[in-house]
PDB file of N, CA and C in Angstrom:
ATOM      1  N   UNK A   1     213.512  85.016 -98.172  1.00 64.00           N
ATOM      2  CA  UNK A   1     214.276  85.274 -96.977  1.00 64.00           C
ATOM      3  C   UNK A   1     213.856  86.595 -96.349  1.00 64.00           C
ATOM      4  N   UNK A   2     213.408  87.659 -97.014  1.00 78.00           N
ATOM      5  CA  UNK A   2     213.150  89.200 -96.604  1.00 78.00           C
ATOM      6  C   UNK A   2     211.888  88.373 -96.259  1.00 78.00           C
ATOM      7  N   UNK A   3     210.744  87.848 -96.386  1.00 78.00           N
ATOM      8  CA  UNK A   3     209.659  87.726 -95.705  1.00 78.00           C
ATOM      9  C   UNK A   3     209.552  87.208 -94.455  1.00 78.00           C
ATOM     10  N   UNK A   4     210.974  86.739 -93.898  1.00 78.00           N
ATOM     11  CA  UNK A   4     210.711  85.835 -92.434  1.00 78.00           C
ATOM     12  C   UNK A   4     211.060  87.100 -91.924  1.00 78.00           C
ATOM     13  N   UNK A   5     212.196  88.012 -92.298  1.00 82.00           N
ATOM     14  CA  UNK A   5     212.792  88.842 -91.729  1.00 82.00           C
ATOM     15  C   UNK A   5     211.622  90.016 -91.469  1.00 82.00           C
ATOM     16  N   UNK A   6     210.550  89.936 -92.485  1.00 83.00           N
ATOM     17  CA  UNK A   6     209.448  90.716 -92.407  1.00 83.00           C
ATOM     18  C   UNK A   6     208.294  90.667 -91.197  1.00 83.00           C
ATOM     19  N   UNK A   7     208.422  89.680 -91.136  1.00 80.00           N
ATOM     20  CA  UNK A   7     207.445  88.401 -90.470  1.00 80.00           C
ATOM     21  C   UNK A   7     207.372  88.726 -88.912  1.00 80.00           C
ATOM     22  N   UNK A   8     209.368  88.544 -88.839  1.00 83.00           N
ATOM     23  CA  UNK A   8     209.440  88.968 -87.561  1.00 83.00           C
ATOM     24  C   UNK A   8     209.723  90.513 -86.934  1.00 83.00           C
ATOM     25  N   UNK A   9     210.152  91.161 -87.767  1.00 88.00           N
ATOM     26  CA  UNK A   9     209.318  92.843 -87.327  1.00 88.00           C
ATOM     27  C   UNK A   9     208.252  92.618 -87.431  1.00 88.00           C
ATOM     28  N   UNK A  10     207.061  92.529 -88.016  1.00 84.00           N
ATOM     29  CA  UNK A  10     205.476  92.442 -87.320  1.00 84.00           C
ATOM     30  C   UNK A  10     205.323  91.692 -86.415  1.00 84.00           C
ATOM     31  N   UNK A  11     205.543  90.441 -86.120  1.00 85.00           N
ATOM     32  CA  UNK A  11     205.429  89.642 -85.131  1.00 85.00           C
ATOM     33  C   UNK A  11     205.590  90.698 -83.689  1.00 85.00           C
ATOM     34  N   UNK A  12     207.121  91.451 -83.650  1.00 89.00           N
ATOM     35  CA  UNK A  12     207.518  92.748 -82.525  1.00 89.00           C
ATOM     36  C   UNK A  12     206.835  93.997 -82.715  1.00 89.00           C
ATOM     37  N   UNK A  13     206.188  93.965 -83.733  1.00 89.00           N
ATOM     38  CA  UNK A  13     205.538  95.494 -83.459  1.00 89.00           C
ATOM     39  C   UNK A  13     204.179  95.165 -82.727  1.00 89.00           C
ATOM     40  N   UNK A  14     203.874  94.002 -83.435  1.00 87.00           N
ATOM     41  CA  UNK A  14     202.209  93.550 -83.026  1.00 87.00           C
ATOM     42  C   UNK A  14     202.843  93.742 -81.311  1.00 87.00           C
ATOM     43  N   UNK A  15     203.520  92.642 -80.744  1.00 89.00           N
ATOM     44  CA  UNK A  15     203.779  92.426 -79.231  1.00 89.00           C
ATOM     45  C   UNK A  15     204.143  94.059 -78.536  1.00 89.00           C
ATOM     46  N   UNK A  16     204.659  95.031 -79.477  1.00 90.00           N
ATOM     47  CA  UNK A  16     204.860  96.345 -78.646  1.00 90.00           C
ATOM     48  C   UNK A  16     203.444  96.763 -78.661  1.00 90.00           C
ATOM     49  N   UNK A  17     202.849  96.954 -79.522  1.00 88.00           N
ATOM     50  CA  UNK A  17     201.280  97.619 -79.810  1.00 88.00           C
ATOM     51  C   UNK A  17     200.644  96.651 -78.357  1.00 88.00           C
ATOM     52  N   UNK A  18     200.441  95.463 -78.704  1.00 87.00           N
ATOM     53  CA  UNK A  18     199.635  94.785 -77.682  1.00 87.00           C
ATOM     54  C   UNK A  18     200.440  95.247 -76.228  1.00 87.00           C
ATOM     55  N   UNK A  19     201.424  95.364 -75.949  1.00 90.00           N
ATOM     56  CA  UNK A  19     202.234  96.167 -74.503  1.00 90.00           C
ATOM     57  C   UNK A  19     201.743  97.486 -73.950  1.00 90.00           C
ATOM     58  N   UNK A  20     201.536  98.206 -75.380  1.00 88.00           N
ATOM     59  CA  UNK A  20     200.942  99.252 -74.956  1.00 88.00           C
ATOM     60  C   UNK A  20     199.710  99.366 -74.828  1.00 88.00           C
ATOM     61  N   UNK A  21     198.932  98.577 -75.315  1.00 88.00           N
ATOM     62  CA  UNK A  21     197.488  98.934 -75.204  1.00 88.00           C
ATOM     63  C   UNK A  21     197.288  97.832 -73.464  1.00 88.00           C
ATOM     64  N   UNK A  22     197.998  97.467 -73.310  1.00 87.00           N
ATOM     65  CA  UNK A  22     197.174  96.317 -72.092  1.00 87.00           C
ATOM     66  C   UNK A  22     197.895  97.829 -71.056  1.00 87.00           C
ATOM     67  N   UNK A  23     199.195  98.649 -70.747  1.00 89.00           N
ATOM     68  CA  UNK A  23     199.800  99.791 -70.195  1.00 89.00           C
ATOM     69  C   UNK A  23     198.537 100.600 -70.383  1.00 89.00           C
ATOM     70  N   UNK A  24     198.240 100.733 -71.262  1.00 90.00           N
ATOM     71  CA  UNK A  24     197.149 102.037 -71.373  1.00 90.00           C
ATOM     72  C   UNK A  24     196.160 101.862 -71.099  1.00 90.00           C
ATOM     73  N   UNK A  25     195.617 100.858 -70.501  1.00 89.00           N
ATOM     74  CA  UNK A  25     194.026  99.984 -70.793  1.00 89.00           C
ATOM     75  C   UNK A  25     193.474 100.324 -71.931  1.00 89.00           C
ATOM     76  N   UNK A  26     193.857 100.275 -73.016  1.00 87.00           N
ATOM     77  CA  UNK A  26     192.975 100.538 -74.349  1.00 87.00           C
ATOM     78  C   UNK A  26     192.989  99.012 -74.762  1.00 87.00           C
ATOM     79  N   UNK A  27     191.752  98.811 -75.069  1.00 89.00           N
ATOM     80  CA  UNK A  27     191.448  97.350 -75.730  1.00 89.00           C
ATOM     81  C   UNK A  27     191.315  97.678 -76.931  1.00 89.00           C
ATOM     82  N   UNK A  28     191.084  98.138 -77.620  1.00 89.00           N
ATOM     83  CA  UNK A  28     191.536  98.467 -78.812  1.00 89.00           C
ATOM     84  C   UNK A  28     192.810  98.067 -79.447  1.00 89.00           C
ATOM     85  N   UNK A  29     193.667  98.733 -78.573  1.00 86.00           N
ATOM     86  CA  UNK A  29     195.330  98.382 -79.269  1.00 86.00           C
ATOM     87  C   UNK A  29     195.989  97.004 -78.688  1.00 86.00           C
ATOM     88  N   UNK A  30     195.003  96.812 -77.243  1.00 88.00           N
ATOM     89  CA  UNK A  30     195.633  95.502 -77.128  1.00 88.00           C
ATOM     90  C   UNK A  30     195.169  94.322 -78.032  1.00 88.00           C
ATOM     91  N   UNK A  31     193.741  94.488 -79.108  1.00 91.00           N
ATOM     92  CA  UNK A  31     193.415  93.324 -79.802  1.00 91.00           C
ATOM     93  C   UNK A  31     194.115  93.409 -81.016  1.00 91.00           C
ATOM     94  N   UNK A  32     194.599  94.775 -81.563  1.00 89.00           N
ATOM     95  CA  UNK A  32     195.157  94.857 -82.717  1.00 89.00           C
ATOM     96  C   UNK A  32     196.579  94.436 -82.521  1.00 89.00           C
ATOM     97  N   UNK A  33     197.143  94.656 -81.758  1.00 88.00           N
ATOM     98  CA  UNK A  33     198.391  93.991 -81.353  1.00 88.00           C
ATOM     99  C   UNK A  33     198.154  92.642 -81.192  1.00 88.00           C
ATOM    100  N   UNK A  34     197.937  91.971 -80.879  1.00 90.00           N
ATOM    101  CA  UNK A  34     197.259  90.649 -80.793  1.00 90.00           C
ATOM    102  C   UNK A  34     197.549  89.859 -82.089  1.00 90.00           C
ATOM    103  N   UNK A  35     196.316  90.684 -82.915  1.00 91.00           N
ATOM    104  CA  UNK A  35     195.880  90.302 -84.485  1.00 91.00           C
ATOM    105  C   UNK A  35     197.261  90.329 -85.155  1.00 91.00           C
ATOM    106  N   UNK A  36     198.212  91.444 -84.877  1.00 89.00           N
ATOM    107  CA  UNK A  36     199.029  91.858 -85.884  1.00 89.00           C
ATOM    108  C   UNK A  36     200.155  90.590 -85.359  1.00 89.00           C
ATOM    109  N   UNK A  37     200.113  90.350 -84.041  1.00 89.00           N
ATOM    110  CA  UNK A  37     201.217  89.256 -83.816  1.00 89.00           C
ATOM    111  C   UNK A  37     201.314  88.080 -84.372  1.00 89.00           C
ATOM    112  N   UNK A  38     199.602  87.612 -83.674  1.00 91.00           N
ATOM    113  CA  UNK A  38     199.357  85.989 -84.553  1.00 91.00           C
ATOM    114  C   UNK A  38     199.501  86.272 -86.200  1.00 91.00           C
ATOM    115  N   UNK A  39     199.016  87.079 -86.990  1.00 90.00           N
ATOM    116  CA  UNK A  39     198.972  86.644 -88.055  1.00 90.00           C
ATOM    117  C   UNK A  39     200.659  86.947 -88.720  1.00 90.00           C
ATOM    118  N   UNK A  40     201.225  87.909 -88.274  1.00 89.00           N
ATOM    119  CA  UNK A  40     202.607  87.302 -88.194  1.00 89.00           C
ATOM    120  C   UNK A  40     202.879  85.955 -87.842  1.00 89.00           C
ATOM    121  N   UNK A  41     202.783  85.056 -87.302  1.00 89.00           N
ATOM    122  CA  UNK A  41     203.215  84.014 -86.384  1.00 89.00           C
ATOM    123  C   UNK A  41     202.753  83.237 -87.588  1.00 89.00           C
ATOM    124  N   UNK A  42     201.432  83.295 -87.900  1.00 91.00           N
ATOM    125  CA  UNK A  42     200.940  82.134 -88.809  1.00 91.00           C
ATOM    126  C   UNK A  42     201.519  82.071 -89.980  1.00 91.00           C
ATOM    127  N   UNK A  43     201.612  83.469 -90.602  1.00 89.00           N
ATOM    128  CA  UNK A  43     202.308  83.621 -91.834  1.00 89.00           C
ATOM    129  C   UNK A  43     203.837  83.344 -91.888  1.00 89.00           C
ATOM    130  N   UNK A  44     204.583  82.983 -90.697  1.00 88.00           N
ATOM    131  CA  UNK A  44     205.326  82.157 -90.542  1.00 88.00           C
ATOM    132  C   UNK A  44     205.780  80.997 -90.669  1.00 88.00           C
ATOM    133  N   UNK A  45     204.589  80.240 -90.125  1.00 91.00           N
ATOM    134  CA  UNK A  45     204.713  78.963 -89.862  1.00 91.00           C
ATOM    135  C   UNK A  45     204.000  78.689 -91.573  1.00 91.00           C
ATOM    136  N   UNK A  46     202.850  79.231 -92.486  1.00 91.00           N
ATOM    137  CA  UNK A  46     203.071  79.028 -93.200  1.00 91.00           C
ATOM    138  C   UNK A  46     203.801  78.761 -94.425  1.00 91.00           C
ATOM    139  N   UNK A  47     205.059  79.821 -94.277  1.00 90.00           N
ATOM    140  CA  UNK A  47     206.100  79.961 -95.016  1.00 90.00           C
ATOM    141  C   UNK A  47     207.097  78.640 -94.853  1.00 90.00           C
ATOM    142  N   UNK A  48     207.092  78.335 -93.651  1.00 90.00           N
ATOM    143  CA  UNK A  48     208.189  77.185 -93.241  1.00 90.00           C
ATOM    144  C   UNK A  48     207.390  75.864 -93.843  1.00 90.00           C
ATOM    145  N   UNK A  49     206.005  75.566 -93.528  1.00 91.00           N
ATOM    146  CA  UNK A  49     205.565  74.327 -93.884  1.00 91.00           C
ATOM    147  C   UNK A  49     205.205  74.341 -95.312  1.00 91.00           C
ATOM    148  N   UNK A  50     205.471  75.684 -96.284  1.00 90.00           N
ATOM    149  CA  UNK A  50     205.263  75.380 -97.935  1.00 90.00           C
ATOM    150  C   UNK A  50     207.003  74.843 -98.213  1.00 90.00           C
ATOM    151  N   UNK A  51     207.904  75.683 -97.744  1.00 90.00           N
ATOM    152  CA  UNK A  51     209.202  75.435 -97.978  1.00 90.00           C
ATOM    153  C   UNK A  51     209.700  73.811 -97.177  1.00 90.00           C
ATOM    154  N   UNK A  52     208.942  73.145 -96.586  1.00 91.00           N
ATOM    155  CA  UNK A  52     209.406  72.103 -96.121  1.00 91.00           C
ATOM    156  C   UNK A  52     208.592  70.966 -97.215  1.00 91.00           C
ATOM    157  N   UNK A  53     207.225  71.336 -97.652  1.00 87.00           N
ATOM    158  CA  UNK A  53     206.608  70.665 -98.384  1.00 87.00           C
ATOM    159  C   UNK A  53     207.746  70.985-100.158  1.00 87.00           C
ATOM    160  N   UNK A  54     208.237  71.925-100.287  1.00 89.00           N
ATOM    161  CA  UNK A  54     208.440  71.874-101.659  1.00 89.00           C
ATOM    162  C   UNK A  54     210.304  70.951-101.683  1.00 89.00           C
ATOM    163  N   UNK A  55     210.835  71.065-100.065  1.00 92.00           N
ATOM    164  CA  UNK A  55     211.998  70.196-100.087  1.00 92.00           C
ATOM    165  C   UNK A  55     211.658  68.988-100.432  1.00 92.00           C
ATOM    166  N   UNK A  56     210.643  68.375 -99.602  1.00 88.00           N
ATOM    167  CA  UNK A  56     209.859  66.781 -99.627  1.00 88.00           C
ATOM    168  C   UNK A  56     209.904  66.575-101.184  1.00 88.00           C
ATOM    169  N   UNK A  57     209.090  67.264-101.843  1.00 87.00           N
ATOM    170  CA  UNK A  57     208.976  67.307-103.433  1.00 87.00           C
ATOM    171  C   UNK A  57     209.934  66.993-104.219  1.00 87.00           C
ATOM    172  N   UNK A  58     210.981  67.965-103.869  1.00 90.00           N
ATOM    173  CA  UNK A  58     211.865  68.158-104.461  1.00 90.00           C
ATOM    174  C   UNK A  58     212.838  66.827-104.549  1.00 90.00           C
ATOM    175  N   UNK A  59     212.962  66.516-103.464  1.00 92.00           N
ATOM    176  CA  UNK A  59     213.876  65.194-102.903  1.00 92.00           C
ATOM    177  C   UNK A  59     213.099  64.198-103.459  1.00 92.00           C
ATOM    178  N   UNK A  60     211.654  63.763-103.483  1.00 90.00           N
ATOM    179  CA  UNK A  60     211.007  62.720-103.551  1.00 90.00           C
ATOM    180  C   UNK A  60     209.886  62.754-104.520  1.00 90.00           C
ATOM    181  N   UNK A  61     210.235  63.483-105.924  1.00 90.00           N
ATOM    182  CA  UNK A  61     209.029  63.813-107.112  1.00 90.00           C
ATOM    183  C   UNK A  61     208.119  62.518-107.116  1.00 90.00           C
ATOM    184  N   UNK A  62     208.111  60.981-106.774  1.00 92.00           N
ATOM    185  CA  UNK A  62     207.436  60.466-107.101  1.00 92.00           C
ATOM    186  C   UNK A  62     206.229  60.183-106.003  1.00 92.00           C
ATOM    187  N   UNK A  63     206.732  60.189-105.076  1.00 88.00           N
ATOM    188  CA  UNK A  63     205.492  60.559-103.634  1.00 88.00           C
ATOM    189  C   UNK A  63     204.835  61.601-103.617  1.00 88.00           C
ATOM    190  N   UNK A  64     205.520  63.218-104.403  1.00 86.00           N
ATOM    191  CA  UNK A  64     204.570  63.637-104.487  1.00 86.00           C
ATOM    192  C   UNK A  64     203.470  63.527-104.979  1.00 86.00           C
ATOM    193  N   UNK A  65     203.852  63.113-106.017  1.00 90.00           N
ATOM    194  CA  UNK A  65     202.554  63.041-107.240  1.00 90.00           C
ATOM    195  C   UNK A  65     201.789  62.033-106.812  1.00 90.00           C
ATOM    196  N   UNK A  66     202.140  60.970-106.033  1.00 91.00           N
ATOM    197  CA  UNK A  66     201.228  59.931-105.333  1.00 91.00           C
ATOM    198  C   UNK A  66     200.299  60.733-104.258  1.00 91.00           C
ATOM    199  N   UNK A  67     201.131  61.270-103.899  1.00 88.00           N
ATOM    200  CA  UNK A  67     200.180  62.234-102.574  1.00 88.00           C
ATOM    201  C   UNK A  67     199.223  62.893-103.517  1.00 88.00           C
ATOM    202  N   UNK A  68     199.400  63.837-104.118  1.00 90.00           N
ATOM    203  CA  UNK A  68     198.314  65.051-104.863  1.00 90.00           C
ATOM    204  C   UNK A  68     197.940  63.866-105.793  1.00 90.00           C
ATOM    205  N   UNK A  69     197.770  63.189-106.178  1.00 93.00           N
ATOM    206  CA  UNK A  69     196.504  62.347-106.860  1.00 93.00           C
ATOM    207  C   UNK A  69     195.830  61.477-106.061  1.00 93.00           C
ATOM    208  N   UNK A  70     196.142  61.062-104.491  1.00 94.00           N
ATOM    209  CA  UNK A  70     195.545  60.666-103.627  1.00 94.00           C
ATOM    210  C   UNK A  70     194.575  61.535-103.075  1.00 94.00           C
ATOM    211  N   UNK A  71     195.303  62.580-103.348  1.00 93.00           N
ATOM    212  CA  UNK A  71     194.301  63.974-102.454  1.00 93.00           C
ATOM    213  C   UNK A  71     193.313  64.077-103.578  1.00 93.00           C
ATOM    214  N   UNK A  72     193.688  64.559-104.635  1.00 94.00           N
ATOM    215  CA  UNK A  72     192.768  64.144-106.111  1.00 94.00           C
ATOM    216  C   UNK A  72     191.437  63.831-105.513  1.00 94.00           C
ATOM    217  N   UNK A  73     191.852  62.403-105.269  1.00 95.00           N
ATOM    218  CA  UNK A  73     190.617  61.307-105.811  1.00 95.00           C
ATOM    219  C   UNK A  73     189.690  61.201-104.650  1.00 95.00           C
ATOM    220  N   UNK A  74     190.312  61.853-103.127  1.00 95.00           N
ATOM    221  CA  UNK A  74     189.555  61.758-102.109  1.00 95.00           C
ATOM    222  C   UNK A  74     188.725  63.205-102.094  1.00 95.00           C
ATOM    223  N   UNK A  75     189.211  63.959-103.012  1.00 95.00           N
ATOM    224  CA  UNK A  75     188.156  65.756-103.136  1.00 95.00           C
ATOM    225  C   UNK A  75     187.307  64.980-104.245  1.00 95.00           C
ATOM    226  N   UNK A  76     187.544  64.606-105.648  1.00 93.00           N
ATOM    227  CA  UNK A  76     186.558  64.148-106.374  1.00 93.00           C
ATOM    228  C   UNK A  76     185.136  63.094-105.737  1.00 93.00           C
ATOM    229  N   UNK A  77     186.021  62.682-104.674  1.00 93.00           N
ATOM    230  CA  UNK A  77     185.235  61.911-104.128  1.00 93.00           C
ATOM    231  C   UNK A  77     184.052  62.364-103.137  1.00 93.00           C
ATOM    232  N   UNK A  78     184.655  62.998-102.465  1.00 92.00           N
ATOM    233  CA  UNK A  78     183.718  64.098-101.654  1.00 92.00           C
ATOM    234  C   UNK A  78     182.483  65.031-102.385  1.00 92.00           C
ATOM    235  N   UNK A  79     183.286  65.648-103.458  1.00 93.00           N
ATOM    236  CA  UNK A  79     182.212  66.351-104.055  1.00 93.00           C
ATOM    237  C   UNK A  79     181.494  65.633-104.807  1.00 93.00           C
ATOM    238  N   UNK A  80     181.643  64.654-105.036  1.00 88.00           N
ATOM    239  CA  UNK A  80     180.622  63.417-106.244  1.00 88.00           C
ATOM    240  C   UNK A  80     179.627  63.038-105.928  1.00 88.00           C
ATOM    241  N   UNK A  81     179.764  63.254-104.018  1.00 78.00           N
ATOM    242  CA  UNK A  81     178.993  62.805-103.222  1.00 78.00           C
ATOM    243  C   UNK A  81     177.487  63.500-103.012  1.00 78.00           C
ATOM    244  N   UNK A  82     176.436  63.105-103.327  1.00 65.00           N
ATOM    245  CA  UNK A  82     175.097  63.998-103.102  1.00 65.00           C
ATOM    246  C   UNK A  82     174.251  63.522-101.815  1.00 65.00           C
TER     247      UNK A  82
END
């Protein structure tokens, strides 16, 4: 829970940094603001789609395991491949 809350102070600092650097014309701070926003944003959306994948799991242990041995057999498969 402290990591969304984390997530989204960087998400606002990145967007103040990027405010100020596009105010200042420094491209510099406007790409680091940028960087610091999206990867807030992503590390977001990652957090939500592991916690939505481990509800699925949780609710439905036997699809998972159908899924990750489907996934299994289609990576064994790939790499088997020469």
């Amino acid at each position: 829970m402290f990591e969304k809350a984390e997530d989204k102070v960087n998400e606002a600092a990145g967007k103040a940094q990027e405010v100020f650097g596009r105010t200042t014309n420094s491209p510099g701070d406007t790409v680091k603001g940028m960087a610091q926003k999206y990867a807030s944003q992503a590390s977001n959306a990652t957090r939500d789609a592991t916690d939505t994948l481990r509800d699925q799991v949780t609710s439905n242990p036997i699809g998972g395991l159908a899924i990750a041995g489907a996934v299994g057999i289609v990576i064994g498969y790939l790499l088997g491949r020469k």
